[in-house]
Short mmCIF file of C-alpha atoms and ligand atoms in Angstrom, two decimals:
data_model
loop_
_atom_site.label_atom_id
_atom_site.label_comp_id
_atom_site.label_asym_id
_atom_site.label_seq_id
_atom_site.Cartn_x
_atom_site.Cartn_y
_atom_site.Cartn_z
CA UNK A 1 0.00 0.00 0.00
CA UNK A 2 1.55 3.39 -0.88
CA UNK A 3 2.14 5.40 2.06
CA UNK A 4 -0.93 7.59 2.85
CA UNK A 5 0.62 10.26 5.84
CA UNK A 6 3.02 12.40 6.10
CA UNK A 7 4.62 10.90 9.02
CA UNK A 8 4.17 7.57 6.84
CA UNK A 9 6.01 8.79 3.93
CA UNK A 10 9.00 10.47 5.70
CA UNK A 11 9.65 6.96 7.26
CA UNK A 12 9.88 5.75 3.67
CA UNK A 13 12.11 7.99 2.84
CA UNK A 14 14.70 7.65 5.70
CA UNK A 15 14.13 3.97 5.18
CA UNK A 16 14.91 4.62 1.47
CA UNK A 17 18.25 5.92 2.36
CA UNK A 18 19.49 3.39 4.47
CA UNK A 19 18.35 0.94 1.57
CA UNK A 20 20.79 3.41 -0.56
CA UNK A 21 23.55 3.99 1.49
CA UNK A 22 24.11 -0.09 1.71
CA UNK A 23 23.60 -0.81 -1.96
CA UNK A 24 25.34 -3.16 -4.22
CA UNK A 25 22.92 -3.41 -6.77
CA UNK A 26 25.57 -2.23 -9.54
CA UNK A 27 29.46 -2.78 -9.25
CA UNK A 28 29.89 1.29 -7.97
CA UNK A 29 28.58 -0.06 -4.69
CA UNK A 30 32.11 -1.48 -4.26
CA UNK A 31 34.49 1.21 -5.54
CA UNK A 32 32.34 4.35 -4.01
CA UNK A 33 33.40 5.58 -0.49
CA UNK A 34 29.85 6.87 0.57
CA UNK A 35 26.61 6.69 -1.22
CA UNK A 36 24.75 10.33 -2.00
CA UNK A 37 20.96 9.66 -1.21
CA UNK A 38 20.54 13.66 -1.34
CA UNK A 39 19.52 16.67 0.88
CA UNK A 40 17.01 19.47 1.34
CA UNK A 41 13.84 19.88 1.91
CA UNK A 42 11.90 17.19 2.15
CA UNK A 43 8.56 19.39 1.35
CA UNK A 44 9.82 21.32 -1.18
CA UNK A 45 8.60 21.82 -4.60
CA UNK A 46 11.21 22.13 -5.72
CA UNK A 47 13.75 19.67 -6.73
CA UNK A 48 17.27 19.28 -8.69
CA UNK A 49 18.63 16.15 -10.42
CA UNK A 50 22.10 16.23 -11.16
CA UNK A 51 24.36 12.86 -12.72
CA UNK A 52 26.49 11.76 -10.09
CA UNK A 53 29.16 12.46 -7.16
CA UNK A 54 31.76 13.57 -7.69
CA UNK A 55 35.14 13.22 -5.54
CA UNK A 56 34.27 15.68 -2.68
CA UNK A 57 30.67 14.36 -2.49
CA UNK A 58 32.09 10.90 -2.50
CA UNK A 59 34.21 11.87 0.66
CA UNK A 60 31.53 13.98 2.22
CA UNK A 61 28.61 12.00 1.57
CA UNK A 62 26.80 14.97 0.34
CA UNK A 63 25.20 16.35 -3.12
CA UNK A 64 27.01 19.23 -4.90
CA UNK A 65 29.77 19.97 -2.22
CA UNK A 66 32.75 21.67 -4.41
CA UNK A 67 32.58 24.02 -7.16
CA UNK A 68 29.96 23.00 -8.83
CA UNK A 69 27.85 23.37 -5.81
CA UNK A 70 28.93 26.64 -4.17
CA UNK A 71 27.87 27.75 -8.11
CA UNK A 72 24.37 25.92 -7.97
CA UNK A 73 24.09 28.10 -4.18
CA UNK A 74 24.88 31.49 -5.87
CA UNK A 75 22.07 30.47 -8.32
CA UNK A 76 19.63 29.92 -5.70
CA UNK A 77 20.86 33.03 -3.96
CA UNK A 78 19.87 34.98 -7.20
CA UNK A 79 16.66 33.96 -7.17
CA UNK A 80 16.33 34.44 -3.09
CA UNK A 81 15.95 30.33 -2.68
CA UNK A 82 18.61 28.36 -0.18
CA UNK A 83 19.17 24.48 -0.75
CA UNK A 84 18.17 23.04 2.42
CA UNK A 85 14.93 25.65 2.99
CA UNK A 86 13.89 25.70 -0.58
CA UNK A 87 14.84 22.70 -2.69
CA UNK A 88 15.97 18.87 -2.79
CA UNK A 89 19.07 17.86 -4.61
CA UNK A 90 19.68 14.40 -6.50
CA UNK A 91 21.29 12.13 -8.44
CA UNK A 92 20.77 10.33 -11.33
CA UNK A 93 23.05 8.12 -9.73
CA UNK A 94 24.18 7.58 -5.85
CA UNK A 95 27.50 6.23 -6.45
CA UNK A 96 30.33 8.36 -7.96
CA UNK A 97 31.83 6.47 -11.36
CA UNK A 98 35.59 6.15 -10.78
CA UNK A 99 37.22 8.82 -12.32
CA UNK A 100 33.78 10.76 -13.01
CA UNK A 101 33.31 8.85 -15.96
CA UNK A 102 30.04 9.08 -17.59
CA UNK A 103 27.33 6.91 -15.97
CA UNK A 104 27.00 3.21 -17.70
CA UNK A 105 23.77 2.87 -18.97
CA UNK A 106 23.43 -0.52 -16.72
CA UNK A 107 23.68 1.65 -13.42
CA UNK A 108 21.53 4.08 -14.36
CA UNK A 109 18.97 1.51 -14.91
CA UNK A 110 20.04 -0.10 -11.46
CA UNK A 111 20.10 2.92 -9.60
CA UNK A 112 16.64 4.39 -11.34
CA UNK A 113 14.23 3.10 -8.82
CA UNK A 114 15.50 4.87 -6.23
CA UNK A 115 14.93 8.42 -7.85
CA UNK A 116 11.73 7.69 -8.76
CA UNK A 117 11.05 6.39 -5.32
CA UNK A 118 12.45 10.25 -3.93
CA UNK A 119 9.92 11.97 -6.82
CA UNK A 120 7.10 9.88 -5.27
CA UNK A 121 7.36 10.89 -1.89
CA UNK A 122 8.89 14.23 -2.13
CA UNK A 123 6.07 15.17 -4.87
CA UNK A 124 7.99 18.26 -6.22
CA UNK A 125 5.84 20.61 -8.73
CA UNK A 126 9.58 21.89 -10.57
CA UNK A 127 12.21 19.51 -11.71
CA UNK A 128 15.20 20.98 -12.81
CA UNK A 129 17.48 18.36 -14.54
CA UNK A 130 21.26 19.21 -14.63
CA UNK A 131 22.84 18.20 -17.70
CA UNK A 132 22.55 15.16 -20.49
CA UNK A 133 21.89 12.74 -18.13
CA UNK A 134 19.42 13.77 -15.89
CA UNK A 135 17.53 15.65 -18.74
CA UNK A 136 17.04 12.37 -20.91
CA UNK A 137 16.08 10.37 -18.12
CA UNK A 138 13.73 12.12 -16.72
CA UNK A 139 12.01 13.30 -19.51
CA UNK A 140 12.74 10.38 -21.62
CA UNK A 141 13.46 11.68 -24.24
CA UNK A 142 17.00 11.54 -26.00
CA UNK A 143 16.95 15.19 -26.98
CA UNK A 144 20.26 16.73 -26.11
CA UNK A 145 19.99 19.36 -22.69
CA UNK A 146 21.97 22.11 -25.35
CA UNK A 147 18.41 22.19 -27.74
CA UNK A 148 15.98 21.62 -24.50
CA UNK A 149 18.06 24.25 -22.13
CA UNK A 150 15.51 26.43 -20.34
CA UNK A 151 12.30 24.66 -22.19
CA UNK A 152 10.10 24.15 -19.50
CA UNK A 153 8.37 20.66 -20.02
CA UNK A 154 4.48 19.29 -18.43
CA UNK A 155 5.46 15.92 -17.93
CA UNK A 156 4.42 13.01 -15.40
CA UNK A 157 7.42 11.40 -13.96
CA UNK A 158 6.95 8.47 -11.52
CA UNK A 159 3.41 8.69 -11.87
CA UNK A 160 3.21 12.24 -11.08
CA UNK A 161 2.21 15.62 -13.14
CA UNK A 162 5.74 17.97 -12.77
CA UNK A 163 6.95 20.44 -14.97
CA UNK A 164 10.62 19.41 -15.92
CA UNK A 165 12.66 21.86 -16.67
CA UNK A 166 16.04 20.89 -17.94
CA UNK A 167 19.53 23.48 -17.30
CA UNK A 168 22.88 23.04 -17.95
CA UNK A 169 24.81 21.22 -15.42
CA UNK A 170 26.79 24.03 -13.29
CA UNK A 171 30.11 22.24 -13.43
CA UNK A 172 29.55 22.89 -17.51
CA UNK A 173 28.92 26.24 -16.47
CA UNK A 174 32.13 26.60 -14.33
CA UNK A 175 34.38 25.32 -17.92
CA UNK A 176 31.96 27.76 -20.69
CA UNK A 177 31.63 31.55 -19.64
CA UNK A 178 28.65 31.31 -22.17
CA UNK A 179 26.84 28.54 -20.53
CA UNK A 180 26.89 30.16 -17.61
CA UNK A 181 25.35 32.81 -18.73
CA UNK A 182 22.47 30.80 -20.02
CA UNK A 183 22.34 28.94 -16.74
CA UNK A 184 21.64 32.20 -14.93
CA UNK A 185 19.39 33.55 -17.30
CA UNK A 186 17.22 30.03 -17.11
CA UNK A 187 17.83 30.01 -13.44
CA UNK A 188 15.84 33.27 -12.79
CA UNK A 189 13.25 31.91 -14.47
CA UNK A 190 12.48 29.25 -11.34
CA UNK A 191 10.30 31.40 -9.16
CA UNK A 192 7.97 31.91 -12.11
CA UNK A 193 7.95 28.41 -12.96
CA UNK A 194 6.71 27.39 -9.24
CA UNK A 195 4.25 29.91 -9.18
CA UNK A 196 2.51 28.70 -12.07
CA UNK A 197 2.66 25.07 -10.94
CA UNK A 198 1.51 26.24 -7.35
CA UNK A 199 -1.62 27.86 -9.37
CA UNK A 200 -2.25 24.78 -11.27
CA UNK A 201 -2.07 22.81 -8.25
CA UNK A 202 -4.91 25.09 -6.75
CA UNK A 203 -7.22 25.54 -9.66
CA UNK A 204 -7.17 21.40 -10.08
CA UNK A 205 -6.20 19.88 -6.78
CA UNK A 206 -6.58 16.32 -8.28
CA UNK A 207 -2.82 17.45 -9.23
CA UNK A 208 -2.06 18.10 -5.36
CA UNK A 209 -1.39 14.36 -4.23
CA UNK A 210 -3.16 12.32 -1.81
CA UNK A 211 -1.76 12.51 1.31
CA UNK A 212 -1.21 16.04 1.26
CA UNK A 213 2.54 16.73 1.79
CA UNK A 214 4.54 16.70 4.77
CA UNK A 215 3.49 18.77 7.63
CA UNK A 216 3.92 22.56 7.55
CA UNK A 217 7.09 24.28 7.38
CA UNK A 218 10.61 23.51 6.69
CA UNK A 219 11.47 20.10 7.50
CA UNK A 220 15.20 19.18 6.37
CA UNK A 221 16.18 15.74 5.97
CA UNK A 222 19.96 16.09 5.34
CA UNK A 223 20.22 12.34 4.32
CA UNK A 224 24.19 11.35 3.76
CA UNK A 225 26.46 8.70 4.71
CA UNK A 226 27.29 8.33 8.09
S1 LIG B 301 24.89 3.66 -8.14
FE1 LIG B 301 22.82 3.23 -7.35
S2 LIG B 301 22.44 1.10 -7.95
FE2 LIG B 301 24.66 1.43 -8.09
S3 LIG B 301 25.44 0.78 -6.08
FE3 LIG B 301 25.10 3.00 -5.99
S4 LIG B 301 23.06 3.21 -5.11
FE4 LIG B 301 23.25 1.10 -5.83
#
């Protein structure tokens, strides 16, 4: 039975990262240091998928800890949003590649059920996918995140009606003074975004889930290894 509380769905998703932080359902389960379940706001309707960790997330046990993330935090600043009030941050993947290769199509497919376990109990209205790999798996689609950049998207993902909207990844960003600039410029466009998905929530609240969220205000699960 899906869970039908609040208090029954944030057990799920603590339970969820246990389950994630002792996988070996691919071969990155043996070569990774920690798993990266993710962080934030468990209520929040707003969420971020990125690819994988990287080396400093991989020792930290955290999402978007070095460059890339202090970047993806000046973004949010911009816009007047702060990751652990306003948003939750994924991964395609929990386990960093060796070498921050490219994820293997196998461990994406291994690792998918876990992400779309996170959509379906953190019910976010906003999506932001970070790069190639988040962008095409999420919106399943294999349409390149350079054409679909800053295209917001209706789509149901996991079972759920979100509006995907897919950005460059920052640590692109950091490497390509002009994607950065697109980044920012798509990245202001976020507040907008939730406020029309918060109105279509309200004028159809079919789209507003059953079980109704998580309880009022800011409740932070900062789930990482450890
Ligand atoms: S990448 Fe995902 S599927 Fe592979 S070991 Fe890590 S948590 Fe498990």
């Amino acid at each position: 039975m899906p869970p039908t509380t609040a208090e029954e769905r944030r057990r799920e998703l603590i339970a969820l990262y246990h389950e994630v932080r002792d996988c070996h359902r691919c071969p990155l389960g043996a070569v990774r240091t920690n798993a990266v379940f993710g962080m934030g706001n468990a209520d929040a309707d707003l969420m971020f998928v990125g690819e994988a960790p990287g080396a400093e997330e991989d020792r930290q046990g955290k999402p978007f800890v070095g460059r890339a993330g202090k970047l993806l935090d000046e973004l949010l600043g911009r816009i007047g949003m702060e990751r652990r009030r306003d948003a939750f941050i994924a991964n395609v993947l929990k386990s960093r590649p060796p070498g921050n290769r490219n994820p293997e199509p196998e461990e994406i497919e291994a690792c998918e059920p876990y992400l779309t376990r996170q959509i379906q109990l953190i019910e976010p209205a906003v999506i932001c996918t970070l790069g190639n790999f988040a962008t095409k798996l999420i919106t399943g689609s294999p349409t390149g995140i350079s054409r679909c950049c800053g295209k917001p998207q209706d789509r149901v993902v996991a079972g759920l009606p979100v509006t995907v909207y897919p950005l460059f990844h920052p640590a692109a960003a950091l490497r390509t003074p002009a994607v950065l600039a697109q980044l920012r410029e798509d990245f202001d466009r976020i507040p907008d975004l939730l406020h029309a998905a918060a109105e279509r929530r309200t004028e159809q609240p079919d789209l507003a889930l059953a079980g109704s969220g998580f309880p009022a205000g800011p409740s932070q699960l900062d789930l990482f290894g450890g």
